[in-house]
Amino acid sequence: MSIFYVPETKQFYLHTKHTSYVMELYDNHLAHSYWGSRINKLPNLEYYYPFRFGASFSATDIPERLFNSTDKLRQEYPTYGTGDMRNPALQVENASGDSITRLRYESHRIFNGKPALSGLPATYGEDCETLEITLTDALTGVTAVLYYTVFPEKDVLTRSVRVENRGNKPCTLENVASFCLDLHQDGFEVIHLHGAWAKERHIQRIPQSAATMVFDSKRGASSHNENPFIALVHPETTEDYGDAYGFCLMYSGSFSAEVSAEQYGSTRVKMGIQPLGFSWELKPGESFQSPEAILVYSDCGLGEMSRRFHKIIRENVCRGKFRDAERPILINNWEATYFNFNQEKILALAERAKAIGVDLMVLDDGWFGKRDQDNCSLGDWVVDRRKLPDGLEALCKKVNEMGMQFGLWFEPEMVSPDSNLYRNHPDWCIHTENRPRTLGRRQLILDLTRPEVCDYIIDAVCTVLNSCPISYVKWDMNRNMTEIPRKGFAHQYILGLYRILEEITSRFPDVLFESCSGGGGRFDAGMLYYMPQTWTSDDTDAVERLYIQEGTGLVYPISTMGAHISAVPNHQVGRTTPVTFRSKVAMMGRFGLELDLDKLSEETLDTLAKEIAQYKIYQQDIHHGDLYRLLSPYKGRTAAYEIISDKRVLVFIMNITGAPCQVPLRLKLRGLEPDKQYKDTSTGIIYEGRTLMGAGIPLDTRSDYRDFLTVFEICS
Ligand code: GLA
């Protein structure tokens, strides 16, 4: 049993293999007691405060107790209006016009497994237990049903809340955090993943300030700029040492993550749907479900925190056949041709790709309508016969006859003003009456809050997928929302999107779906629930990718990150790197190609063939193994990563810029079993784990853009 309630002490214990999360009913307030390494028993809250803790400006509604105000109590789901002056988790406007909510414990229930969240992505699995705690406001009937699920073997906790109106008057939700947590200290450092188009998820580690720090997106998508993930660590926390508290919101829309230091030395962390532009009316009897958040605590640093996120996302977020199955190696024509291609060119590319071991030919943007640029045709998912005179079916057949699979790009959520769809349904896009419709990449967004628009998209995409054996779909989304017509709309849009994704992906279980948003503008656990991989960034430069992939990998596993070898000089930054270097960086993700093979020398094609063959041997190890970050590009000139699978240990070393090497340097491996034997596959020499971890392997840091892959077989 992982979850239990102790009536004598009124404590809830949520245990995983290495962690514990403890709460206490304090005068029917749900108080936070502890989150950290595994403990068996915790004293009651008052033990830690052996004096009466008074302060005039903390209003009192529990006069007899040491924490006589909610302003001092560490709380699990605080509200506004009866003493807690900090940022509330839940903000409600009541029918009487006030914003007061007073939640008190009503009941709880513990059960095996976890319920699905209606209309929203969520972790799933049998290997978990759930605690449901109901808190209610006796006057208004506003009720918060808090869900805590523990995955004991994975050291993961998830949280979400359903707000119900059990009163007899309507109310309006203005802010609903998916979780709130009052940690018993401040002085943390906050890690967040910051960026922009083509430089997503760069790691920022900044000291916690005395004010509220907000990391958010107001774009209608989780965004390139901030990812719905933050971590709190101590200043001394490293890759392998110290506390790390990680929070990942499983949501693809606008979100907000807040970290607030409060006056009595605790830190309030909360995450949820972005409150700006949000409001949700609840009539009597209605309810609202928040997105889910995944919470990971590690007392052995950031490396272990990441591995725990990786495992839960790989095994309990991603779904379908391709969660575990080997995925095809693809070539995408985007950077090879952009919009300028025809059937002949695609077939030539496919043929060359097949010859070097590629499995799947992906046709990117430009195959439909009359789309020679990004100014038209989105919404008209009908093949452009000028470019593909025999149609998609014939092209797909020819590619299949070569022994390759065929994949296709779509941007289903969008409409171009110059399209038949727009001409027929000018009101189907997001707009506000009497305001100009602001364009982004010369396009508008379809209004997915309208069921008929969602049905159109489902029908249009399914018609194409039914027309020929398409094995892969790249689902793109290339602008953010403007002229949002009403509060709550952006969340309704995301619910519409999730309905579409659920419908299409379940109708085509054999199709591999990859999501994309101008690269990684919607790289989040919500999208990964429907599509097991995401195009990580439109920046395909190998060096830039090291930073992007390391940031992304802080929370998301390698198996989810699309990574392609592209041309040199690189189209985004103009840098020239050797093909093997580009290849090793792509191997640290879902490996693929995105360049014109007709322009490569025989020698480069040969090298590519060898790299692909090598990747095919190791791809399952890479995608299902445990990742150890040995050297970070953020800290030096060399990046090094170790992956431990059941069978092998792979060590990737990528020198960015060469460094003079006067002494033989050594790279110590991690996570091995000291007594186990590991055989270096290139020399045949067998080492004990303790040797590789203690003394390390040679590290050659000379010369720019140099890559090394060392593989050890684990001897049984
Ligand atoms: C986005 C994607 C690219 C490519 C283009 C096509 O920018 O991220 O990979 O598909 O759209 O227009």
XYZ file of C-alpha atoms and ligand atoms in Angstrom:
728
model
C 0.000 0.000 0.000
C 1.472 3.336 -1.033
C -1.188 5.694 0.311
C -2.737 5.624 3.755
C -4.493 7.830 6.265
C -3.654 7.766 9.994
C -6.819 8.839 11.880
C -5.002 9.425 15.200
C -2.661 12.015 13.715
C -4.950 13.020 10.838
C -2.097 12.540 8.384
C -2.084 11.314 4.818
C 1.073 9.456 3.735
C 1.869 9.039 0.034
C 4.903 6.842 -0.410
C 6.971 5.882 -3.412
C 10.064 3.710 -3.321
C 12.357 6.607 -2.456
C 10.060 9.503 -1.570
C 7.250 10.495 0.783
C 4.612 13.219 0.554
C 2.714 13.938 3.761
C -0.344 16.090 4.447
C -2.293 16.763 7.606
C -5.811 17.841 8.424
C -5.317 20.883 10.591
C -8.701 21.971 11.913
C -10.108 20.620 8.657
C -7.685 22.666 6.561
C -5.637 20.471 4.253
C -2.091 21.383 5.280
C 1.175 20.392 3.627
C 3.581 18.602 5.978
C 6.438 17.164 3.959
C 7.762 16.205 0.532
C 11.178 14.629 0.362
C 13.121 11.428 0.737
C 11.289 8.401 2.098
C 10.302 8.550 5.769
C 7.980 6.279 7.710
C 6.529 8.548 10.312
C 6.323 12.309 10.705
C 5.473 14.300 13.843
C 2.400 16.481 13.608
C 2.851 20.010 12.285
C 2.783 21.649 15.703
C 5.921 19.725 16.712
C 7.909 21.942 14.396
C 6.524 25.156 15.909
C 6.944 24.828 19.678
C 5.817 28.393 20.293
C 2.668 30.292 19.585
C 3.248 31.825 16.235
C 1.430 35.139 16.336
C 1.390 38.139 14.059
C -1.157 40.922 14.117
C -1.536 41.133 10.406
C -2.387 37.494 9.960
C -6.125 37.303 10.473
C -7.310 34.563 12.765
C -9.900 31.975 12.032
C -8.402 29.113 14.053
C -7.722 30.920 17.357
C -6.927 27.916 19.544
C -4.079 26.490 17.497
C -0.441 27.434 17.028
C -0.994 28.207 13.384
C -3.908 30.402 14.204
C -4.145 31.842 10.728
C -4.328 30.331 7.284
C -1.757 32.958 6.331
C 0.904 30.927 8.162
C -0.227 27.438 7.399
C 1.486 25.535 4.592
C -1.498 24.594 2.488
C -2.396 22.216 -0.287
C -5.143 24.138 -2.050
C -5.437 27.667 -0.645
C -8.171 30.120 -1.511
C -8.761 33.825 -1.152
C -10.768 35.769 1.371
C -10.484 34.275 4.854
C -6.938 35.003 5.964
C -4.412 33.573 3.514
C -3.012 36.678 1.819
C -0.720 34.732 -0.520
C -1.527 33.826 -4.113
C -4.507 31.471 -4.058
C -4.748 28.188 -5.949
C -8.406 28.770 -6.659
C -10.145 32.067 -7.340
C -13.912 32.104 -7.665
C -16.373 34.898 -8.232
C -19.509 33.991 -6.331
C -23.069 34.887 -7.341
C -23.091 37.570 -4.662
C -20.130 39.289 -6.337
C -17.494 38.501 -3.704
C -14.373 36.381 -4.243
C -14.370 34.516 -0.938
C -13.924 30.762 -0.830
C -13.405 28.829 2.387
C -12.492 25.233 1.630
C -12.602 22.699 4.448
C -12.056 18.951 4.459
C -15.169 16.924 3.794
C -14.075 13.400 2.907
C -11.444 11.273 1.222
C -11.131 8.012 -0.663
C -8.133 5.828 -1.564
C -8.245 3.434 -4.499
C -6.051 1.456 -6.910
C -5.236 2.802 -10.348
C -6.295 6.241 -11.490
C -9.309 7.645 -13.295
C -8.921 9.174 -16.768
C -9.478 12.929 -16.929
C -12.455 13.751 -19.041
C -11.315 15.415 -22.298
C -7.736 15.921 -21.124
C -4.486 14.010 -21.458
C -3.245 12.377 -18.254
C -0.797 9.771 -17.045
C -2.264 6.282 -17.101
C -1.356 2.842 -15.801
C -2.107 0.048 -13.401
C 1.006 0.510 -11.319
C -0.433 3.355 -9.245
C -2.743 4.300 -6.370
C -4.924 7.385 -5.999
C -6.070 9.558 -3.127
C -9.118 11.725 -3.671
C -9.688 14.479 -1.098
C -12.831 16.580 -1.167
C -12.737 20.108 0.239
C -15.869 22.189 0.257
C -17.168 25.667 1.042
C -20.211 25.255 3.277
C -21.780 28.542 2.189
C -21.384 28.541 -1.588
C -21.073 24.815 -2.254
C -17.878 25.418 -4.255
C -16.014 22.123 -3.917
C -12.482 21.128 -4.886
C -11.868 17.430 -5.401
C -8.095 16.988 -5.269
C -6.487 13.987 -6.936
C -3.096 12.631 -5.900
C -1.786 9.565 -7.712
C 1.466 7.856 -6.799
C 3.469 5.635 -9.113
C 5.501 3.970 -6.340
C 8.096 2.210 -8.478
C 8.679 5.287 -10.595
C 8.955 7.770 -7.709
C 6.358 10.004 -9.299
C 3.299 11.807 -7.992
C 0.612 13.410 -10.125
C -1.947 15.992 -9.084
C -5.079 17.527 -10.563
C -8.311 19.044 -9.291
C -11.954 18.958 -10.258
C -13.935 21.979 -9.104
C -17.645 21.361 -8.639
C -20.484 23.739 -7.993
C -22.550 21.918 -5.381
C -24.412 25.107 -4.446
C -27.638 26.430 -5.870
C -26.282 29.555 -7.549
C -23.886 29.925 -10.475
C -20.298 30.954 -9.878
C -17.344 31.827 -12.106
C -13.914 30.281 -11.831
C -11.216 32.852 -12.508
C -8.110 30.870 -11.714
C -7.760 27.150 -11.108
C -4.262 25.880 -10.355
C -3.685 22.211 -11.120
C -1.708 22.002 -7.896
C -0.300 24.233 -5.220
C 2.465 23.348 -2.832
C 3.913 25.240 0.128
C 7.467 24.002 0.559
C 8.933 24.516 4.021
C 11.741 26.807 3.003
C 12.851 29.483 0.576
C 16.212 30.404 -0.920
C 15.887 27.958 -3.807
C 17.164 28.333 -7.303
C 14.580 28.054 -10.028
C 15.287 26.206 -13.251
C 13.109 27.025 -16.226
C 13.305 26.334 -19.948
C 13.382 29.596 -21.784
C 13.654 30.341 -25.483
C 12.285 31.553 -28.764
C 11.635 30.102 -32.194
C 14.757 28.134 -33.224
C 16.253 28.306 -29.746
C 13.758 26.561 -27.559
C 14.206 25.303 -23.998
C 17.551 26.753 -23.055
C 18.253 26.017 -19.408
C 18.084 29.014 -17.071
C 18.973 28.610 -13.406
C 18.275 31.712 -11.359
C 18.083 32.502 -7.641
C 14.624 32.613 -6.166
C 13.594 36.185 -5.560
C 11.693 37.549 -2.575
C 8.782 38.351 -4.880
C 6.604 36.162 -7.079
C 8.371 34.750 -10.110
C 6.136 33.862 -13.047
C 7.001 31.608 -15.984
C 4.154 31.473 -18.440
C 2.678 31.498 -21.899
C -0.213 33.703 -23.038
C -0.006 32.491 -26.631
C -2.707 29.834 -26.721
C 0.037 27.207 -26.927
C 2.615 26.022 -24.451
C 5.132 28.037 -26.546
C 8.740 28.304 -27.665
C 9.338 30.901 -24.977
C 8.643 29.057 -21.732
C 7.989 25.366 -21.329
C 5.348 24.157 -18.838
C 8.105 22.817 -16.618
C 10.033 24.276 -13.689
C 12.311 22.815 -11.051
C 13.333 24.108 -7.645
C 16.773 23.155 -6.428
C 19.150 24.267 -3.728
C 22.155 26.346 -4.764
C 24.394 23.342 -4.058
C 22.289 20.864 -6.077
C 24.208 19.327 -8.987
C 23.591 16.654 -11.549
C 24.169 13.909 -8.954
C 23.742 15.556 -5.598
C 21.114 17.430 -3.655
C 17.390 18.107 -3.714
C 15.508 18.717 -6.936
C 11.752 19.301 -7.080
C 10.441 19.105 -10.648
C 6.977 20.124 -11.897
C 5.639 19.405 -15.362
C 2.174 20.491 -16.470
C 0.544 18.131 -18.937
C -1.096 20.831 -20.989
C -0.617 22.325 -24.460
C -2.235 25.746 -24.027
C -1.431 28.984 -22.200
C -0.181 28.195 -18.735
C 1.319 29.836 -15.720
C 3.900 28.604 -13.214
C 4.460 30.726 -10.124
C 7.093 30.556 -7.427
C 6.507 32.902 -4.497
C 8.611 33.385 -1.432
C 6.337 34.261 1.457
C 6.899 36.238 4.627
C 7.381 33.298 7.004
C 10.073 31.495 5.066
C 8.158 29.097 2.870
C 7.808 28.923 -0.887
C 4.513 28.567 -2.690
C 4.696 26.827 -6.081
C 1.696 26.507 -8.319
C 0.983 25.708 -11.912
C -2.089 25.651 -14.052
C -3.996 27.193 -16.921
C -2.984 30.822 -17.566
C -5.424 33.009 -15.595
C -5.173 35.935 -18.048
C -8.133 35.538 -20.363
C -9.526 32.613 -18.406
C -12.908 32.380 -16.786
C -15.346 29.502 -16.575
C -18.922 29.690 -15.489
C -20.187 26.819 -13.349
C -23.916 26.473 -13.019
C -25.243 24.445 -10.072
C -24.270 20.806 -10.621
C -21.510 21.582 -13.133
C -17.807 20.886 -12.733
C -14.464 21.866 -14.218
C -11.469 19.551 -14.591
C -7.957 21.021 -14.398
C -5.043 19.618 -16.411
C -2.764 17.220 -14.576
C 0.704 18.008 -13.256
C 3.531 15.517 -12.818
C 5.658 16.074 -9.684
C 9.058 14.504 -9.184
C 11.336 14.829 -6.176
C 14.899 13.554 -6.239
C 17.454 13.714 -3.434
C 20.225 12.755 -5.831
C 20.259 15.761 -8.053
C 18.915 16.762 -11.421
C 20.081 13.645 -13.245
C 17.797 11.398 -11.204
C 14.949 13.904 -11.470
C 15.240 13.767 -15.265
C 15.402 9.963 -15.350
C 12.193 9.775 -13.307
C 10.440 12.186 -15.680
C 11.774 10.259 -18.668
C 10.424 6.961 -17.431
C 6.958 8.196 -16.562
C 6.640 10.107 -19.850
C 7.938 7.160 -21.887
C 5.768 4.567 -20.175
C 2.736 6.332 -18.686
C 2.206 9.376 -20.907
C 3.065 8.197 -24.437
C 0.593 5.648 -25.755
C -0.028 3.335 -28.667
C 2.037 0.988 -30.732
C 5.003 3.345 -31.126
C 5.463 3.825 -27.406
C 7.603 0.661 -27.408
C 7.935 -0.389 -31.052
C 10.982 0.497 -33.078
C 10.234 3.653 -35.047
C 11.197 4.099 -38.699
C 14.150 6.260 -39.692
C 12.782 9.044 -41.805
C 13.912 11.534 -44.383
C 11.938 14.774 -44.604
C 12.140 16.916 -47.746
C 11.611 20.319 -46.037
C 15.175 21.608 -45.846
C 16.013 19.719 -49.054
C 13.438 21.435 -51.261
C 11.192 23.720 -49.199
C 8.108 24.366 -51.413
C 9.982 23.693 -54.615
C 9.524 20.015 -55.430
C 7.710 17.691 -57.780
C 6.979 13.997 -57.898
C 10.248 13.227 -59.649
C 12.300 14.996 -57.016
C 10.537 13.274 -54.118
C 10.970 9.876 -55.744
C 14.660 10.550 -56.420
C 15.140 11.548 -52.805
C 13.309 8.458 -51.619
C 15.401 6.208 -53.822
C 18.688 7.593 -52.559
C 17.438 7.459 -49.001
C 16.382 3.852 -49.367
C 19.859 2.989 -50.640
C 21.446 4.247 -47.427
C 18.997 2.521 -45.088
C 16.213 5.070 -44.496
C 12.739 3.548 -43.887
C 10.290 6.395 -44.412
C 9.915 9.265 -46.908
C 8.095 12.274 -45.439
C 6.597 14.860 -47.751
C 6.475 18.177 -45.906
C 4.585 21.411 -46.582
C 3.503 22.357 -50.119
C 1.766 19.212 -51.457
C -1.795 20.617 -51.392
C -3.891 23.462 -52.851
C -1.615 25.794 -54.807
C 0.932 26.291 -52.090
C 4.211 27.532 -53.544
C 4.756 29.834 -50.574
C 3.365 30.109 -47.071
C 0.635 32.546 -48.153
C -2.196 30.246 -49.208
C -4.137 26.966 -49.212
C -4.071 25.928 -45.554
C -7.422 24.237 -45.023
C -7.656 22.848 -48.580
C -6.215 19.373 -48.036
C -6.408 18.390 -51.681
C -3.325 17.341 -53.610
C -1.675 19.877 -55.938
C -1.587 18.114 -59.305
C 0.853 20.631 -60.735
C 3.511 19.178 -58.433
C 2.158 15.669 -58.056
C 0.348 14.986 -61.349
C -0.484 11.374 -60.475
C -1.825 12.283 -57.059
C -0.841 11.203 -53.573
C -1.987 7.659 -54.005
C 0.365 7.044 -56.937
C 3.280 8.729 -55.156
C 2.686 6.707 -52.016
C 2.457 3.514 -54.076
C 5.731 4.217 -55.831
C 7.482 4.942 -52.544
C 6.022 1.751 -51.052
C 7.210 -0.228 -54.074
C 10.750 0.906 -53.279
C 10.307 -0.770 -49.907
C 9.818 2.518 -48.063
C 6.972 3.890 -46.014
C 5.363 7.210 -46.840
C 4.521 10.104 -44.503
C 2.813 13.461 -44.874
C 2.791 16.961 -43.334
C -0.437 18.661 -42.268
C -1.255 21.868 -40.476
C -4.882 21.055 -39.710
C -5.635 23.774 -37.154
C -4.966 26.583 -39.635
C -6.625 28.378 -42.530
C -5.117 30.721 -45.113
C -7.255 33.724 -46.093
C -6.471 32.639 -49.662
C -8.153 29.237 -49.479
C -11.459 27.723 -50.488
C -12.106 26.856 -46.854
C -11.843 30.515 -45.844
C -13.889 31.721 -48.798
C -16.643 29.263 -47.872
C -16.453 29.757 -44.098
C -14.968 33.153 -43.253
C -16.393 32.861 -39.721
C -14.593 29.586 -38.951
C -11.389 31.270 -37.832
C -10.631 32.758 -34.427
C -11.788 36.369 -34.615
C -13.576 39.099 -32.713
C -16.396 40.988 -34.447
C -15.399 44.375 -35.882
C -11.688 43.913 -35.286
C -9.106 43.279 -37.994
C -7.937 39.660 -38.135
C -4.235 39.759 -37.343
C -2.215 37.402 -39.511
C 0.697 35.279 -38.298
C 2.783 33.589 -40.995
C 0.033 34.911 -43.307
C -2.555 32.596 -41.794
C -5.424 32.434 -39.310
C -6.347 29.796 -36.749
C -9.502 27.737 -37.057
C -11.947 28.059 -34.184
C -11.743 24.670 -32.483
C -14.351 25.678 -29.916
C -16.911 25.044 -32.699
C -17.792 21.354 -33.020
C -18.477 21.662 -36.765
C -14.932 22.995 -37.318
C -13.439 20.094 -35.357
C -15.561 17.693 -37.409
C -14.306 19.298 -40.618
C -10.688 18.810 -39.540
C -11.254 15.191 -38.501
C -12.961 14.477 -41.777
C -10.374 16.283 -43.943
C -7.367 14.576 -42.333
C -9.013 11.142 -42.214
C -10.028 11.385 -45.877
C -6.389 11.858 -46.872
C -5.176 9.143 -44.489
C -7.755 6.741 -45.911
C -6.780 7.521 -49.488
C -3.435 5.694 -49.365
C -1.209 3.819 -46.910
C 0.269 6.774 -45.049
C 2.471 5.550 -42.200
C 3.450 8.840 -40.577
C 1.923 12.267 -40.008
C 3.727 15.464 -39.040
C 1.065 17.620 -37.314
C 2.261 21.214 -37.482
C 0.914 24.451 -35.943
C 2.588 27.655 -37.009
C 1.154 30.667 -35.221
C -0.257 31.816 -31.893
C -3.650 33.257 -31.005
C -4.847 36.839 -31.398
C -8.350 38.394 -31.266
C -9.488 35.780 -28.790
C -13.201 36.537 -28.597
C -13.963 35.693 -24.976
C -12.528 34.535 -21.676
C -12.110 30.798 -21.385
C -11.911 30.455 -25.186
C -8.226 29.490 -25.314
C -8.860 26.546 -22.994
C -11.965 25.502 -24.957
C -9.768 25.518 -28.061
C -7.322 23.121 -26.430
C -10.198 20.830 -25.416
C -11.347 20.874 -29.062
C -7.812 20.079 -30.193
C -7.545 17.167 -27.756
C -10.862 15.781 -29.036
C -9.562 15.928 -32.614
C -6.240 14.303 -31.685
C -7.926 11.522 -29.716
C -10.295 10.795 -32.573
C -7.721 10.778 -35.373
C -4.946 8.946 -33.528
C -7.305 6.242 -32.331
C -8.732 5.776 -35.830
C -5.183 5.249 -37.179
C -3.291 3.236 -34.559
C -0.651 2.129 -37.076
C 0.294 5.658 -38.088
C 3.235 7.276 -36.296
C 2.272 10.868 -35.393
C 4.844 13.578 -34.704
C 3.689 16.943 -33.426
C 5.363 20.199 -34.361
C 4.828 23.907 -33.915
C 7.419 25.850 -35.887
C 9.762 23.292 -34.340
C 9.211 22.988 -30.600
C 6.547 25.628 -29.939
C 4.220 23.031 -28.428
C 6.617 20.495 -26.945
C 4.716 19.366 -23.876
C 3.473 16.249 -22.123
C -0.088 16.979 -23.289
C 0.854 16.590 -26.954
C 3.005 13.543 -26.149
C -0.079 11.744 -24.834
C -1.462 11.768 -28.381
C 1.740 11.791 -30.433
C 4.839 10.059 -29.031
C 7.368 12.399 -30.626
C 7.734 16.115 -31.327
C 9.900 18.002 -33.815
C 12.248 19.566 -31.293
C 13.259 22.739 -33.111
C 13.438 24.327 -36.548
C 17.067 24.914 -35.702
C 18.835 21.855 -37.065
C 22.394 23.059 -36.467
C 24.167 20.341 -34.491
C 25.795 22.709 -32.009
C 22.619 24.691 -31.315
C 20.802 21.384 -30.970
C 23.113 20.303 -28.145
C 21.774 23.149 -26.007
C 18.175 22.686 -27.107
C 18.220 18.920 -26.625
C 19.899 19.096 -23.232
C 17.273 21.617 -22.058
C 14.431 19.559 -23.509
C 15.951 16.430 -21.979
C 15.785 17.896 -18.508
C 12.199 16.661 -18.521
C 11.322 14.932 -21.821
C 12.972 11.631 -22.844
C 15.193 11.159 -25.885
C 12.473 8.984 -27.412
C 10.246 12.053 -27.816
C 12.678 14.453 -29.517
C 12.738 14.535 -33.333
C 16.345 15.245 -34.435
C 17.567 15.281 -38.038
C 20.866 15.479 -39.864
C 20.600 18.533 -42.095
C 22.763 20.206 -44.734
C 25.909 22.265 -44.230
C 26.371 25.156 -44.125
C 23.403 24.904 -41.785
C 20.326 26.825 -42.987
C 19.655 28.524 -39.648
C 23.097 29.545 -38.434
C 25.428 28.966 -41.392
C 27.740 26.634 -39.463
C 29.549 23.738 -41.094
C 30.036 20.618 -39.005
C 31.134 17.123 -40.075
C 28.418 14.649 -40.935
C 29.359 12.226 -38.139
C 29.072 15.041 -35.577
C 25.623 15.940 -36.909
C 24.721 12.299 -36.836
C 25.716 11.742 -33.196
C 23.686 14.775 -32.139
C 20.693 13.407 -34.087
C 21.167 10.031 -32.392
C 20.490 11.779 -29.092
C 16.892 12.083 -30.339
C 14.533 10.446 -32.843
C 17.080 10.209 -35.602
C 16.234 11.273 -39.154
C 17.527 13.136 -42.203
C 16.453 16.456 -43.685
C 18.759 17.334 -46.583
C 19.108 16.917 -50.317
C 20.879 13.608 -50.835
C 21.349 14.432 -54.547
C 23.827 17.098 -53.510
C 26.020 14.850 -51.368
C 29.237 13.123 -52.432
C 29.418 9.339 -52.568
C 31.753 9.481 -49.597
C 29.226 11.402 -47.485
C 26.461 9.025 -48.552
C 28.652 6.110 -47.488
C 29.269 7.704 -44.113
C 25.554 8.312 -43.709
C 24.819 4.679 -44.529
C 27.257 3.588 -41.821
C 25.797 5.985 -39.265
C 22.275 4.762 -40.046
C 23.330 1.128 -39.730
C 24.944 1.884 -36.391
C 21.872 3.758 -35.167
C 19.647 0.836 -36.118
C 21.624 -1.410 -33.784
C 21.381 0.957 -30.848
C 18.101 2.789 -31.316
C 16.116 0.784 -28.758
C 18.956 1.107 -26.197
C 19.040 4.857 -26.749
C 15.318 5.328 -26.468
C 14.573 3.068 -23.541
C 17.814 3.404 -21.576
C 18.652 5.639 -18.624
C 20.367 8.911 -19.494
C 23.332 10.292 -17.547
C 24.564 13.749 -18.524
C 28.317 13.561 -18.029
C 29.455 16.881 -19.478
C 27.136 19.729 -20.262
C 27.590 22.060 -23.248
C 26.260 24.807 -20.956
C 29.374 24.434 -18.826
C 32.213 23.719 -21.232
C 33.381 22.949 -24.726
C 32.418 19.282 -24.689
C 29.071 17.545 -24.294
C 29.052 13.935 -23.108
C 26.117 11.634 -22.435
C 25.910 8.065 -21.203
C 22.947 5.804 -21.819
C 22.520 2.568 -19.900
C 20.113 -0.008 -21.295
C 19.559 -3.646 -20.307
C 22.274 -4.755 -22.696
C 24.682 -1.915 -23.253
C 26.270 1.270 -22.128
C 26.697 3.920 -24.808
C 28.889 6.956 -24.289
C 28.491 9.851 -26.729
C 31.123 12.575 -26.658
C 30.782 15.701 -28.778
C 33.539 18.313 -28.740
C 32.140 21.672 -29.724
C 35.397 23.554 -29.870
C 38.709 21.842 -29.451
C 40.769 22.409 -26.350
C 44.485 21.852 -26.003
C 45.121 18.664 -24.111
C 48.341 18.582 -22.167
C 47.393 15.795 -19.827
C 45.351 12.744 -20.706
C 41.847 13.632 -19.544
C 39.399 11.099 -18.202
C 35.645 10.916 -18.304
C 34.126 9.058 -15.378
C 31.035 7.030 -16.153
C 28.071 6.897 -13.781
C 25.246 4.614 -12.784
C 27.099 1.326 -13.447
C 27.165 -1.630 -11.092
C 30.632 -1.730 -9.487
C 30.952 -5.525 -9.663
C 29.550 -5.975 -13.129
C 31.777 -6.479 -16.166
C 31.549 -4.209 -19.184
C 33.159 -5.089 -22.491
C 34.420 -2.292 -24.733
C 33.113 -3.418 -28.146
C 35.904 -1.723 -30.090
C 38.833 -3.251 -28.155
C 37.232 -6.323 -26.608
C 38.696 -5.348 -23.226
C 36.521 -6.049 -20.206
C 36.357 -3.572 -17.315
C 34.657 -3.642 -13.954
C 31.987 -1.020 -13.404
C 34.024 0.417 -10.551
C 36.958 1.026 -12.904
C 34.836 2.867 -15.447
C 33.194 4.950 -12.731
C 36.349 5.513 -10.691
C 39.051 5.965 -13.292
C 36.914 6.693 -16.343
C 37.558 6.417 -20.072
C 39.910 8.571 -22.156
C 38.637 11.960 -23.186
C 40.140 13.489 -26.298
C 39.129 17.130 -26.408
C 41.306 18.162 -29.348
C 39.720 19.671 -32.456
C 36.347 21.235 -33.185
C 33.153 19.325 -33.891
C 34.638 15.935 -33.137
C 32.407 13.052 -32.055
C 33.086 9.750 -30.322
C 30.779 6.864 -29.544
C 32.065 4.186 -27.184
C 29.904 1.139 -26.608
C 30.217 -1.370 -23.774
C 28.292 -4.642 -23.774
C 27.093 -5.586 -20.290
C 28.506 -9.041 -19.545
C 26.017 -11.349 -17.873
C 7.274 24.606 -39.623
C 7.985 23.318 -39.257
C 8.999 22.971 -40.301
C 8.313 22.846 -41.651
C 7.566 24.127 -41.977
C 6.733 23.970 -43.216
O 8.108 25.695 -39.520
O 8.571 23.407 -38.006
O 9.665 21.776 -39.978
O 7.424 21.752 -41.606
O 6.711 24.515 -40.910
O 6.040 25.115 -43.535
